[in-house]
Coordinates of C-alpha atoms in Angstrom, one line a residue:
Q1 CA 41.9 -143.9 167.8
A2 CA 45.3 -142.4 167.0
E3 CA 48.7 -143.3 165.7
F4 CA 51.8 -143.3 167.9
S5 CA 53.0 -140.2 166.1
E6 CA 50.0 -138.3 167.3
L7 CA 50.5 -139.2 171.0
N8 CA 52.5 -138.0 173.9
L9 CA 52.1 -139.2 177.5
A10 CA 53.1 -138.8 181.1
A11 CA 53.1 -141.9 183.3
Y12 CA 53.0 -141.8 187.1
V13 CA 53.7 -144.5 189.7
T14 CA 50.4 -143.8 191.6
G15 CA 48.3 -142.1 188.9
G16 CA 48.5 -144.2 185.7
C17 CA 48.9 -142.4 182.4
M18 CA 47.8 -139.1 181.0
V19 CA 47.8 -139.1 177.2
D20 CA 47.9 -136.1 175.0
M21 CA 46.6 -136.6 171.5
Q22 CA 47.0 -134.2 168.6
V23 CA 45.4 -135.5 165.4
V24 CA 46.3 -133.8 162.1
R25 CA 44.5 -134.7 158.9
N26 CA 45.5 -133.1 155.6
G27 CA 47.7 -130.7 157.3
T28 CA 44.9 -129.4 159.6
K29 CA 44.8 -130.0 163.3
V30 CA 41.5 -131.8 163.9
V31 CA 41.6 -132.8 167.6
S32 CA 43.8 -131.8 170.5
R33 CA 42.9 -133.3 173.9
S34 CA 44.2 -134.9 177.0
F35 CA 42.7 -138.0 178.7
K36 CA 43.3 -140.9 181.0
P37 CA 42.7 -144.1 179.0
D38 CA 41.1 -147.1 180.7
F39 CA 42.9 -149.6 178.4
I40 CA 44.7 -149.7 175.0
L41 CA 44.6 -151.8 171.9
V42 CA 47.9 -151.5 169.9
R43 CA 47.4 -151.9 166.1
Q44 CA 50.6 -150.4 164.9
H45 CA 54.3 -151.5 165.1
A46 CA 56.1 -149.6 167.8
Y47 CA 59.4 -149.6 165.9
S48 CA 60.5 -149.2 162.3
M49 CA 63.8 -148.6 160.7
A50 CA 62.3 -145.5 159.0
L51 CA 63.5 -142.2 160.3
G52 CA 61.4 -141.0 163.2
E53 CA 59.4 -144.2 163.5
D54 CA 60.6 -145.4 167.0
Y55 CA 57.8 -145.3 169.5
R56 CA 59.2 -147.8 172.0
S57 CA 59.4 -145.0 174.6
L58 CA 55.6 -144.6 174.4
V59 CA 55.1 -148.4 174.9
I60 CA 57.5 -148.1 177.9
G61 CA 55.5 -145.2 179.3
L62 CA 52.2 -147.1 178.9
Q63 CA 53.7 -150.1 180.7
Y64 CA 55.2 -147.7 183.4
G65 CA 51.8 -146.3 184.0
G66 CA 50.3 -149.8 184.4
L67 CA 47.8 -149.3 181.6
P68 CA 45.9 -152.5 180.8
A69 CA 46.2 -153.6 177.1
V70 CA 44.2 -156.0 174.9
N71 CA 47.5 -157.2 173.4
S72 CA 50.2 -157.2 176.1
L73 CA 52.6 -154.3 176.1
Y74 CA 55.3 -156.8 176.9
S75 CA 54.7 -158.6 173.6
V76 CA 54.4 -155.3 171.7
Y77 CA 57.8 -154.2 173.0
N78 CA 59.4 -157.6 172.4
F79 CA 58.2 -157.6 168.7
C80 CA 60.3 -154.4 168.1
S81 CA 63.3 -156.7 167.5
K82 CA 62.9 -159.4 164.8
P83 CA 66.0 -161.3 166.0
W84 CA 64.5 -161.4 169.5
V85 CA 61.3 -162.8 168.2
F86 CA 63.1 -165.4 166.2
S87 CA 65.1 -166.4 169.2
Q88 CA 61.8 -167.2 171.0
L89 CA 60.8 -169.3 168.0
I90 CA 64.1 -171.2 168.3
K91 CA 63.2 -172.1 171.9
I92 CA 59.9 -173.6 170.6
F93 CA 61.8 -175.4 167.8
H94 CA 64.2 -177.0 170.3
S95 CA 61.3 -178.1 172.6
L96 CA 59.0 -179.5 169.9
G97 CA 61.6 -180.6 167.3
P98 CA 61.9 -179.8 163.6
E99 CA 59.1 -182.2 162.5
K100 CA 56.4 -180.4 164.6
F101 CA 57.9 -176.9 164.4
P102 CA 60.1 -176.3 161.3
L103 CA 62.0 -173.1 161.0
V104 CA 63.8 -171.5 158.1
E105 CA 67.6 -171.7 158.8
Q106 CA 69.0 -168.3 159.7
T107 CA 72.2 -166.9 161.0
F108 CA 72.5 -163.9 163.4
F109 CA 75.4 -161.4 163.4
P110 CA 75.4 -158.6 166.0
N111 CA 76.9 -156.3 163.4
H112 CA 78.3 -156.3 159.9
K113 CA 82.0 -157.1 160.8
P114 CA 81.7 -160.9 161.3
M115 CA 79.8 -161.3 158.0

């Protein structure tokens, strides 16, 4: 078990993924090892607005290597963008109607200028 910040990987077309894990606890390196995972369970957001909290490239590498995942890597990557997720909810809203699938009214702007 590790956080994205503790991982690095190499993904190959024919060889899957090799993951390097360096776990540091209280400033001390506890574990450093390389392994080829059988599958992955993602329990951390892959993207945050905080500095240095963008791990989308690791998700792409895991997908590139064809690594099976308990929660699909496609969904993990798509959830990196809240407007993208809300656009998918809008599709459901239009297919089911506001009575069965109500949504809070929102407006999207691609940047601050049109606001």
